[in-house]
mmCIF file of C-alpha atoms in Angstrom:
data_model
loop_
_atom_site.group_PDB
_atom_site.id
_atom_site.type_symbol
_atom_site.label_atom_id
_atom_site.label_comp_id
_atom_site.label_asym_id
_atom_site.label_seq_id
_atom_site.Cartn_x
_atom_site.Cartn_y
_atom_site.Cartn_z
ATOM 1 C CA MET A 1 -178.500 20.630 109.863
ATOM 2 C CA SER A 2 -178.261 21.670 106.282
ATOM 3 C CA LEU A 3 -180.222 20.037 103.800
ATOM 4 C CA LEU A 4 -177.639 20.493 100.969
ATOM 5 C CA PRO A 5 -176.271 17.513 99.546
ATOM 6 C CA LEU A 6 -172.892 16.764 100.853
ATOM 7 C CA GLU A 7 -171.141 17.160 97.478
ATOM 8 C CA SER A 8 -171.931 20.777 97.646
ATOM 9 C CA LEU A 9 -169.899 21.210 101.145
ATOM 10 C CA THR A 10 -166.901 19.633 99.719
ATOM 11 C CA ALA A 11 -164.332 21.581 97.937
ATOM 12 C CA ALA A 12 -164.488 21.078 94.026
ATOM 13 C CA PRO A 13 -161.307 19.733 92.888
ATOM 14 C CA ALA A 14 -158.594 21.573 91.302
ATOM 15 C CA ALA A 15 -158.575 21.591 87.370
ATOM 16 C CA PRO A 16 -155.686 19.627 86.026
ATOM 17 C CA ALA A 17 -152.937 21.722 84.515
ATOM 18 C CA THR A 18 -153.074 21.769 81.013
ATOM 19 C CA CYS A 19 -150.292 19.960 79.477
ATOM 20 C CA PRO A 20 -148.557 20.979 76.291
ATOM 21 C CA ALA A 21 -149.166 19.032 73.351
ATOM 22 C CA ALA A 22 -147.116 15.820 72.948
ATOM 23 C CA VAL A 23 -144.334 16.321 70.261
ATOM 24 C CA PRO A 24 -143.820 13.308 68.202
ATOM 25 C CA VAL A 25 -140.472 11.662 68.881
ATOM 26 C CA ASP A 26 -138.872 9.368 66.116
ATOM 27 C CA VAL A 27 -138.208 6.162 68.372
ATOM 28 C CA PRO A 28 -136.098 3.503 66.570
ATOM 29 C CA ALA A 29 -137.734 0.418 66.106
ATOM 30 C CA PRO A 30 -136.567 -2.502 67.913
ATOM 31 C CA VAL A 31 -134.238 -4.892 66.301
ATOM 32 C CA GLY A 32 -135.942 -7.402 64.428
ATOM 33 C CA ALA A 33 -139.337 -5.257 64.018
ATOM 34 C CA PRO A 34 -140.777 -5.046 60.471
ATOM 35 C CA THR A 35 -140.664 -1.981 58.656
ATOM 36 C CA ALA A 36 -142.293 -0.980 55.585
ATOM 37 C CA ASP A 37 -138.832 -1.055 53.461
ATOM 38 C CA ARG A 38 -137.508 -4.190 54.928
ATOM 39 C CA LEU A 39 -137.635 -7.098 52.587
ATOM 40 C CA THR A 40 -139.225 -10.179 53.625
ATOM 41 C CA PRO A 41 -137.380 -13.467 53.626
ATOM 42 C CA LEU A 42 -138.625 -14.106 50.210
ATOM 43 C CA GLY A 43 -137.459 -10.903 48.863
ATOM 44 C CA ARG A 44 -134.018 -11.230 50.335
ATOM 45 C CA LEU A 45 -133.887 -14.473 48.886
ATOM 46 C CA THR A 46 -134.724 -13.515 45.532
ATOM 47 C CA ARG A 47 -132.298 -10.435 45.239
ATOM 48 C CA LEU A 48 -129.485 -12.716 46.570
ATOM 49 C CA THR A 49 -130.292 -15.281 43.891
ATOM 50 C CA MET A 50 -130.297 -12.631 41.085
ATOM 51 C CA VAL A 51 -127.088 -11.449 42.364
ATOM 52 C CA LEU A 52 -125.331 -14.568 42.487
ATOM 53 C CA LEU A 53 -127.107 -16.451 39.571
ATOM 54 C CA PRO A 54 -124.765 -14.749 36.883
ATOM 55 C CA LEU A 55 -121.794 -15.985 38.848
ATOM 56 C CA LEU A 56 -122.852 -19.040 39.073
ATOM 57 C CA VAL A 57 -123.743 -19.484 35.591
ATOM 58 C CA ILE A 58 -120.551 -18.230 34.365
ATOM 59 C CA GLY A 59 -118.736 -20.459 36.607
ATOM 60 C CA LEU A 60 -120.543 -23.413 35.310
ATOM 61 C CA TRP A 61 -119.884 -22.307 31.719
ATOM 62 C CA ALA A 62 -116.250 -22.000 32.508
ATOM 63 C CA VAL A 63 -116.026 -25.428 33.794
ATOM 64 C CA LEU A 64 -117.720 -26.807 30.637
ATOM 65 C CA ASP A 65 -115.779 -24.828 28.104
ATOM 66 C CA ARG A 66 -112.416 -24.941 29.863
ATOM 67 C CA HIS A 67 -110.584 -26.522 26.961
ATOM 68 C CA ALA A 68 -111.349 -23.757 24.784
ATOM 69 C CA LEU A 69 -110.790 -21.171 27.259
ATOM 70 C CA LEU A 70 -107.322 -22.572 27.965
ATOM 71 C CA ASP A 71 -106.352 -23.219 24.602
ATOM 72 C CA GLY A 72 -107.201 -19.696 23.557
ATOM 73 C CA ALA A 73 -105.527 -18.285 26.444
ATOM 74 C CA VAL A 74 -102.229 -20.188 25.518
ATOM 75 C CA ARG A 75 -102.271 -18.827 22.195
ATOM 76 C CA LEU A 76 -103.058 -15.319 23.097
ATOM 77 C CA GLY A 77 -99.999 -15.714 25.424
ATOM 78 C CA ALA A 78 -97.772 -15.981 22.354
ATOM 79 C CA ALA A 79 -99.343 -13.215 20.312
ATOM 80 C CA ASP A 80 -98.510 -9.827 19.759
ATOM 81 C CA PRO A 81 -99.389 -7.644 22.799
ATOM 82 C CA TRP A 82 -99.783 -4.453 20.979
ATOM 83 C CA TRP A 83 -102.287 -6.077 18.540
ATOM 84 C CA LEU A 84 -104.162 -7.922 21.415
ATOM 85 C CA LEU A 85 -104.155 -4.164 22.837
ATOM 86 C CA ALA A 86 -105.713 -2.890 20.050
ATOM 87 C CA GLY A 87 -108.331 -5.458 19.720
ATOM 88 C CA ALA A 88 -109.244 -4.818 23.585
ATOM 89 C CA PHE A 89 -109.644 -1.121 22.556
ATOM 90 C CA PHE A 90 -112.101 -2.061 19.868
ATOM 91 C CA THR A 91 -113.796 -4.288 22.163
ATOM 92 C CA ALA A 92 -114.538 -1.455 24.299
ATOM 93 C CA LEU A 93 -115.620 0.934 21.687
ATOM 94 C CA GLY A 94 -118.306 -1.758 20.781
ATOM 95 C CA TRP A 95 -119.925 -1.434 24.269
ATOM 96 C CA VAL A 96 -119.995 2.547 23.584
ATOM 97 C CA ALA A 97 -121.415 1.994 20.294
ATOM 98 C CA ALA A 98 -124.217 -0.333 21.758
ATOM 99 C CA ALA A 99 -125.192 2.445 24.310
ATOM 100 C CA CYS A 100 -125.339 4.947 21.408
ATOM 101 C CA VAL A 101 -127.808 2.638 19.708
ATOM 102 C CA ARG A 102 -129.747 2.396 22.800
ATOM 103 C CA GLN A 103 -130.048 5.855 23.490
ATOM 104 C CA GLY A 104 -130.821 6.447 19.669
ATOM 105 C CA ALA A 105 -133.773 4.239 19.879
ATOM 106 C CA LEU A 106 -135.373 6.317 22.848
ATOM 107 C CA PRO A 107 -136.787 9.663 23.058
ATOM 108 C CA GLU A 108 -135.727 10.098 26.879
ATOM 109 C CA ARG A 109 -132.297 11.043 27.980
ATOM 110 C CA LEU A 110 -130.778 8.189 29.810
ATOM 111 C CA PRO A 111 -127.861 8.963 32.249
ATOM 112 C CA PRO A 112 -124.785 8.082 30.200
ATOM 113 C CA GLY A 113 -122.584 6.269 32.834
ATOM 114 C CA LEU A 114 -125.541 3.931 34.045
ATOM 115 C CA LEU A 115 -126.318 3.181 30.207
ATOM 116 C CA LEU A 116 -122.889 2.276 29.739
ATOM 117 C CA ALA A 117 -122.542 0.065 32.466
ATOM 118 C CA SER A 118 -125.861 -1.609 31.737
ATOM 119 C CA GLN A 119 -124.667 -2.427 28.370
ATOM 120 C CA PHE A 120 -121.483 -3.893 29.515
ATOM 121 C CA ALA A 121 -123.638 -6.050 31.945
ATOM 122 C CA ALA A 122 -125.901 -6.902 29.134
ATOM 123 C CA GLY A 123 -122.700 -8.294 27.170
ATOM 124 C CA ALA A 124 -122.159 -10.911 30.189
ATOM 125 C CA ALA A 125 -125.932 -11.721 30.044
ATOM 126 C CA ASN A 126 -125.986 -11.934 26.263
ATOM 127 C CA HIS A 127 -123.415 -14.688 26.179
ATOM 128 C CA VAL A 128 -125.958 -16.815 28.476
ATOM 129 C CA LEU A 129 -129.003 -16.858 26.682
ATOM 130 C CA PRO A 130 -129.737 -17.250 22.721
ATOM 131 C CA ALA A 131 -130.634 -14.683 20.178
ATOM 132 C CA GLY A 132 -129.652 -11.485 22.405
ATOM 133 C CA ILE A 133 -132.634 -12.466 24.949
ATOM 134 C CA GLY A 134 -130.101 -11.862 27.760
ATOM 135 C CA ALA A 135 -128.958 -8.485 26.658
ATOM 136 C CA HIS A 136 -132.539 -7.349 25.847
ATOM 137 C CA ALA A 137 -133.690 -8.536 29.169
ATOM 138 C CA VAL A 138 -130.994 -6.445 31.122
ATOM 139 C CA THR A 139 -131.693 -3.161 28.832
ATOM 140 C CA LEU A 140 -135.561 -3.777 29.401
ATOM 141 C CA ARG A 141 -135.044 -4.110 33.296
ATOM 142 C CA PHE A 142 -132.570 -0.817 33.231
ATOM 143 C CA LEU A 143 -135.144 0.989 31.209
ATOM 144 C CA ARG A 144 -138.072 0.119 33.492
ATOM 145 C CA ARG A 145 -135.902 1.218 36.362
ATOM 146 C CA GLN A 146 -135.211 4.750 34.668
ATOM 147 C CA GLY A 147 -139.178 5.396 34.549
ATOM 148 C CA VAL A 148 -139.668 4.403 31.116
ATOM 149 C CA PRO A 149 -143.136 2.933 30.419
ATOM 150 C CA LEU A 150 -143.330 -0.578 29.397
ATOM 151 C CA PRO A 151 -144.748 -0.231 25.809
ATOM 152 C CA ARG A 152 -142.047 2.467 25.039
ATOM 153 C CA ALA A 153 -139.315 0.361 26.571
ATOM 154 C CA THR A 154 -140.313 -2.612 24.329
ATOM 155 C CA ALA A 155 -140.539 -0.408 21.227
ATOM 156 C CA SER A 156 -137.138 0.742 21.913
ATOM 157 C CA VAL A 157 -135.870 -2.987 22.323
ATOM 158 C CA ALA A 158 -137.547 -3.772 19.152
ATOM 159 C CA LEU A 159 -136.328 -1.023 17.049
ATOM 160 C CA TYR A 160 -132.857 -1.539 18.230
ATOM 161 C CA SER A 161 -133.112 -5.175 17.157
ATOM 162 C CA LEU A 162 -134.454 -3.992 13.685
ATOM 163 C CA VAL A 163 -132.045 -1.093 13.151
ATOM 164 C CA LYS A 164 -128.772 -3.219 13.719
ATOM 165 C CA PRO A 165 -129.309 -5.814 10.924
ATOM 166 C CA LEU A 166 -130.551 -3.023 8.731
ATOM 167 C CA ALA A 167 -127.886 -0.755 9.016
ATOM 168 C CA LYS A 168 -125.445 -3.784 8.557
ATOM 169 C CA MET A 169 -126.654 -4.295 5.068
ATOM 170 C CA PRO A 170 -125.254 -1.303 3.407
ATOM 171 C CA VAL A 171 -121.945 -2.048 4.973
ATOM 172 C CA LEU A 172 -121.953 -5.334 3.667
ATOM 173 C CA ILE A 173 -122.923 -4.298 0.250
ATOM 174 C CA VAL A 174 -120.109 -1.886 0.094
ATOM 175 C CA PHE A 175 -117.624 -4.520 1.004
ATOM 176 C CA LEU A 176 -119.272 -6.853 -1.782
ATOM 177 C CA VAL A 177 -118.737 -4.329 -4.267
ATOM 178 C CA ALA A 178 -115.133 -3.188 -3.154
ATOM 179 C CA SER A 179 -113.754 -6.686 -2.424
ATOM 180 C CA GLU A 180 -111.947 -8.585 -4.833
ATOM 181 C CA ASP A 181 -112.528 -11.880 -3.070
ATOM 182 C CA THR A 182 -116.399 -12.105 -3.859
ATOM 183 C CA LEU A 183 -115.971 -14.986 -6.650
ATOM 184 C CA ARG A 184 -113.763 -16.757 -4.301
ATOM 185 C CA LEU A 185 -116.668 -17.083 -1.652
ATOM 186 C CA GLY A 186 -119.132 -18.218 -4.102
ATOM 187 C CA ARG A 187 -118.440 -22.175 -3.499
ATOM 188 C CA LEU A 188 -119.410 -21.393 0.109
ATOM 189 C CA ALA A 189 -123.199 -20.032 -1.058
ATOM 190 C CA PRO A 190 -125.636 -22.581 0.016
ATOM 191 C CA ASP A 191 -127.519 -24.564 -2.731
ATOM 192 C CA ARG A 192 -131.086 -23.116 -3.297
ATOM 193 C CA TRP A 193 -132.635 -26.215 -2.180
ATOM 194 C CA ALA A 194 -131.056 -25.650 1.281
ATOM 195 C CA LEU A 195 -132.527 -22.396 1.723
ATOM 196 C CA LEU A 196 -135.973 -23.841 1.608
ATOM 197 C CA PRO A 197 -136.034 -25.050 5.274
ATOM 198 C CA ALA A 198 -134.698 -21.202 6.354
ATOM 199 C CA ALA A 199 -137.224 -19.590 4.119
ATOM 200 C CA GLY A 200 -139.982 -21.899 5.432
ATOM 201 C CA GLY A 201 -139.009 -21.075 9.063
ATOM 202 C CA VAL A 202 -139.112 -17.421 8.488
ATOM 203 C CA ALA A 203 -142.351 -17.570 6.726
ATOM 204 C CA LEU A 204 -143.792 -19.535 9.644
ATOM 205 C CA ALA A 205 -142.236 -17.392 12.270
ATOM 206 C CA LEU A 206 -144.157 -14.353 10.666
ATOM 207 C CA THR A 207 -147.636 -16.197 10.319
ATOM 208 C CA VAL A 208 -147.256 -16.948 14.022
ATOM 209 C CA VAL A 209 -146.559 -13.280 14.952
ATOM 210 C CA LEU A 210 -149.228 -11.925 12.583
ATOM 211 C CA ALA A 211 -151.797 -14.695 13.591
ATOM 212 C CA LEU A 212 -151.812 -14.535 17.379
ATOM 213 C CA PRO A 213 -152.963 -11.106 17.998
ATOM 214 C CA ALA A 214 -155.883 -11.817 15.750
ATOM 215 C CA LEU A 215 -156.648 -15.131 17.271
ATOM 216 C CA VAL A 216 -155.830 -14.285 20.872
ATOM 217 C CA ARG A 217 -158.316 -11.762 22.083
ATOM 218 C CA PRO A 218 -156.026 -10.805 25.277
ATOM 219 C CA LEU A 219 -153.153 -9.972 22.947
ATOM 220 C CA ARG A 220 -154.786 -7.565 20.875
ATOM 221 C CA ARG A 221 -154.863 -4.414 23.106
ATOM 222 C CA PRO A 222 -151.125 -5.114 24.209
ATOM 223 C CA VAL A 223 -150.100 -5.572 20.537
ATOM 224 C CA LEU A 224 -151.926 -2.460 19.289
ATOM 225 C CA ASP A 225 -150.544 -0.119 21.963
ATOM 226 C CA PHE A 226 -146.982 -1.570 21.056
ATOM 227 C CA LEU A 227 -147.429 -0.870 17.324
ATOM 228 C CA ARG A 228 -148.957 2.778 18.179
ATOM 229 C CA THR A 229 -145.911 3.511 20.720
ATOM 230 C CA ALA A 230 -143.181 2.269 18.172
ATOM 231 C CA LEU A 231 -144.565 4.278 15.092
ATOM 232 C CA THR A 232 -144.918 7.211 17.407
ATOM 233 C CA ASP A 233 -141.597 7.029 18.779
ATOM 234 C CA ILE A 234 -139.902 6.307 15.413
ATOM 235 C CA ARG A 235 -141.301 9.494 13.934
ATOM 236 C CA ILE A 236 -140.240 11.325 17.022
ATOM 237 C CA LEU A 237 -136.651 9.990 16.852
ATOM 238 C CA HIS A 238 -136.268 10.597 13.186
ATOM 239 C CA THR A 239 -137.125 14.452 13.538
ATOM 240 C CA ARG A 240 -134.063 14.857 16.002
ATOM 241 C CA PRO A 241 -130.736 14.376 14.237
ATOM 242 C CA SER A 242 -128.622 13.400 17.263
ATOM 243 C CA ARG A 243 -131.186 10.308 17.876
ATOM 244 C CA VAL A 244 -130.554 9.256 14.120
ATOM 245 C CA LEU A 245 -126.863 9.650 14.207
ATOM 246 C CA ALA A 246 -126.797 7.502 17.446
ATOM 247 C CA LEU A 247 -129.250 4.892 16.130
ATOM 248 C CA TRP A 248 -128.099 4.503 12.484
ATOM 249 C CA GLY A 249 -124.408 5.452 13.076
ATOM 250 C CA GLY A 250 -124.026 3.334 16.128
ATOM 251 C CA SER A 251 -125.727 0.057 14.081
ATOM 252 C CA ALA A 252 -123.322 0.597 11.274
ATOM 253 C CA ALA A 253 -120.161 1.156 13.478
ATOM 254 C CA ALA A 254 -121.073 -2.025 15.438
ATOM 255 C CA PRO A 255 -119.906 -4.742 12.851
ATOM 256 C CA LEU A 256 -117.017 -2.551 11.821
ATOM 257 C CA LEU A 257 -115.745 -2.510 15.483
ATOM 258 C CA GLN A 258 -116.627 -6.207 15.737
ATOM 259 C CA GLY A 259 -114.330 -6.839 12.466
ATOM 260 C CA SER A 260 -111.322 -4.641 13.758
ATOM 261 C CA VAL A 261 -111.244 -6.712 16.884
ATOM 262 C CA VAL A 262 -111.073 -9.975 14.755
ATOM 263 C CA ALA A 263 -108.523 -8.337 12.443
ATOM 264 C CA SER A 264 -106.454 -7.330 15.551
ATOM 265 C CA VAL A 265 -106.742 -10.848 16.887
ATOM 266 C CA GLY A 266 -105.527 -12.345 13.588
ATOM 267 C CA PHE A 267 -102.549 -9.802 12.946
ATOM 268 C CA SER A 268 -101.469 -10.684 16.431
ATOM 269 C CA LEU A 269 -101.110 -14.261 15.413
ATOM 270 C CA GLY A 270 -99.905 -13.454 12.099
ATOM 271 C CA LEU A 271 -103.089 -14.011 9.956
ATOM 272 C CA PRO A 272 -102.178 -13.699 6.069
ATOM 273 C CA LEU A 273 -105.406 -11.588 5.380
ATOM 274 C CA SER A 274 -105.819 -7.957 5.215
ATOM 275 C CA TRP A 275 -108.273 -5.965 7.433
ATOM 276 C CA THR A 276 -110.609 -5.479 4.547
ATOM 277 C CA GLN A 277 -110.362 -9.299 3.893
ATOM 278 C CA VAL A 278 -111.353 -9.980 7.779
ATOM 279 C CA MET A 279 -113.922 -7.420 7.690
ATOM 280 C CA PHE A 280 -115.552 -8.946 4.565
ATOM 281 C CA ALA A 281 -115.312 -12.626 6.037
ATOM 282 C CA LEU A 282 -116.915 -11.295 9.331
ATOM 283 C CA LEU A 283 -119.730 -9.724 7.448
ATOM 284 C CA VAL A 284 -120.692 -12.683 5.252
ATOM 285 C CA ALA A 285 -120.189 -15.088 8.258
ATOM 286 C CA SER A 286 -122.415 -12.931 10.659
ATOM 287 C CA THR A 287 -125.027 -12.696 8.027
ATOM 288 C CA ALA A 288 -125.099 -16.576 7.227
ATOM 289 C CA ALA A 289 -124.835 -17.602 11.175
ATOM 290 C CA GLY A 290 -127.514 -14.790 12.215
ATOM 291 C CA ALA A 291 -130.451 -16.919 11.538
ATOM 292 C CA VAL A 292 -129.275 -19.599 14.157
ATOM 293 C CA PRO A 293 -130.195 -18.405 17.589
ATOM 294 C CA ALA A 294 -127.073 -19.256 19.576
ATOM 295 C CA PRO A 295 -125.959 -17.596 22.719
ATOM 296 C CA GLY A 296 -123.938 -14.561 21.626
ATOM 297 C CA GLY A 297 -123.644 -16.105 18.013
ATOM 298 C CA ILE A 298 -121.113 -18.598 19.640
ATOM 299 C CA GLY A 299 -120.770 -21.797 17.487
ATOM 300 C CA PRO A 300 -122.443 -20.883 14.132
ATOM 301 C CA MET A 301 -120.816 -17.850 13.836
ATOM 302 C CA ASP A 302 -117.472 -19.174 14.715
ATOM 303 C CA ALA A 303 -117.475 -22.102 12.233
ATOM 304 C CA ALA A 304 -118.541 -19.682 9.505
ATOM 305 C CA LEU A 305 -116.058 -17.283 10.251
ATOM 306 C CA VAL A 306 -113.448 -20.103 10.302
ATOM 307 C CA PHE A 307 -114.462 -21.347 6.775
ATOM 308 C CA THR A 308 -114.744 -17.912 5.377
ATOM 309 C CA MET A 309 -111.458 -16.671 6.194
ATOM 310 C CA VAL A 310 -110.087 -20.381 5.124
ATOM 311 C CA ALA A 311 -111.944 -19.790 1.721
ATOM 312 C CA LEU A 312 -110.019 -16.401 1.337
ATOM 313 C CA GLY A 313 -106.726 -18.166 1.682
ATOM 314 C CA ALA A 314 -106.044 -18.352 5.320
ATOM 315 C CA PRO A 315 -104.390 -21.553 6.914
ATOM 316 C CA MET A 316 -107.181 -23.538 8.830
ATOM 317 C CA SER A 317 -104.667 -23.441 11.827
ATOM 318 C CA LEU A 318 -104.393 -19.660 12.019
ATOM 319 C CA SER A 319 -108.177 -19.247 11.022
ATOM 320 C CA THR A 320 -109.283 -21.400 13.970
ATOM 321 C CA ALA A 321 -106.681 -19.890 16.257
ATOM 322 C CA THR A 322 -107.947 -16.229 15.445
ATOM 323 C CA VAL A 323 -111.495 -17.196 16.291
ATOM 324 C CA ILE A 324 -110.774 -18.614 19.664
ATOM 325 C CA GLY A 325 -108.438 -15.620 20.518
ATOM 326 C CA TYR A 326 -111.343 -13.451 19.383
ATOM 327 C CA ARG A 327 -113.722 -15.091 21.531
ATOM 328 C CA VAL A 328 -111.314 -15.084 24.463
ATOM 329 C CA LEU A 329 -110.723 -11.393 24.153
ATOM 330 C CA THR A 330 -114.210 -10.759 23.624
ATOM 331 C CA VAL A 331 -116.158 -13.139 25.950
ATOM 332 C CA TRP A 332 -114.030 -14.653 28.513
ATOM 333 C CA VAL A 333 -111.878 -11.603 29.475
ATOM 334 C CA PRO A 334 -114.739 -9.112 30.033
ATOM 335 C CA LEU A 335 -117.118 -11.759 31.352
ATOM 336 C CA LEU A 336 -116.071 -11.949 34.897
ATOM 337 C CA PRO A 337 -115.851 -8.139 35.357
ATOM 338 C CA GLY A 338 -119.097 -7.941 33.235
ATOM 339 C CA THR A 339 -120.914 -10.268 35.587
ATOM 340 C CA LEU A 340 -119.636 -8.411 38.570
ATOM 341 C CA VAL A 341 -120.999 -5.068 37.461
ATOM 342 C CA LEU A 342 -124.595 -6.849 36.633
ATOM 343 C CA SER A 343 -124.605 -8.344 40.157
ATOM 344 C CA ALA A 344 -123.667 -4.805 41.438
ATOM 345 C CA LEU A 345 -126.335 -3.103 39.351
ATOM 346 C CA VAL A 346 -128.783 -5.481 40.690
ATOM 347 C CA HIS A 347 -127.851 -4.979 44.160
ATOM 348 C CA ARG A 348 -128.018 -1.172 43.888
ATOM 349 C CA LYS A 349 -131.543 -1.715 42.291
ATOM 350 C CA VAL A 350 -130.445 -0.244 39.054
ATOM 351 C CA LEU A 351 -131.578 -3.360 37.469
#
């Protein structure tokens, strides 16, 4: 009998065959399984709300302001269609001018098509929130989606808001000097005592803006970063002739295009004023009503424009009809398409 262990008498088991390395295979995830890019229920609800909210707001606005909408539509139905077509053309050029100013206020080059679409959508948002907040919010979101840093995007919006009234002042001065109707508008000038509340409000706003960074420590660094970025961008932009032309030329062209829309609507209704008089009336009215933060300037701007045209010799009824038709052409007609574009841009993550 052998004393060797039994294990040595048994045959060693054959080594397992070497298997090739497993090749990873993309297996589709089962339906309903969470993925990295799948939105959560809250995310889907948020996106759906952002897409549908503009439509709901505009529907509510149409119900509340249906009388002005119907009145303007009836008056435009009896107007000269060729002049209305000219007004629609000038309205479209206004969006192009806004896109030029937005591009001129930023060193980075933006895609022209998406930029124009964003300004068309911003026009719809601008008539919902006061003081241009809606348009600035849409533009700021668009710039962030294009990879523009937040300080630079904010500085671009601030530069846009600053240049537009500054560029309008030389245009207003030219019409003041060239117009013979300046004295006729003297009776519309406010009394000096009526200007005190406005001056006090401006002084208070400037004091608050200057005092907040000094008193609130967390605001100092963001404000300093914003000012540093803004001053740097202004210096860079004004070394590029194309940006200077887009920024200042587009800002100066914007009130001229807006006045051309008013004049076209007025001519279609038989308004007895010249293009120069209508332009002068619009410049004066927009300057006087600019301090009132109304959505899209609607309300104070309309009243000031009607009274200015009446002071220049136009009948009250025709002046009112012109302003109503102007609002229908520039607000109500493009509002639904602009809202749909806004929803589409949100859905495609451009905004």
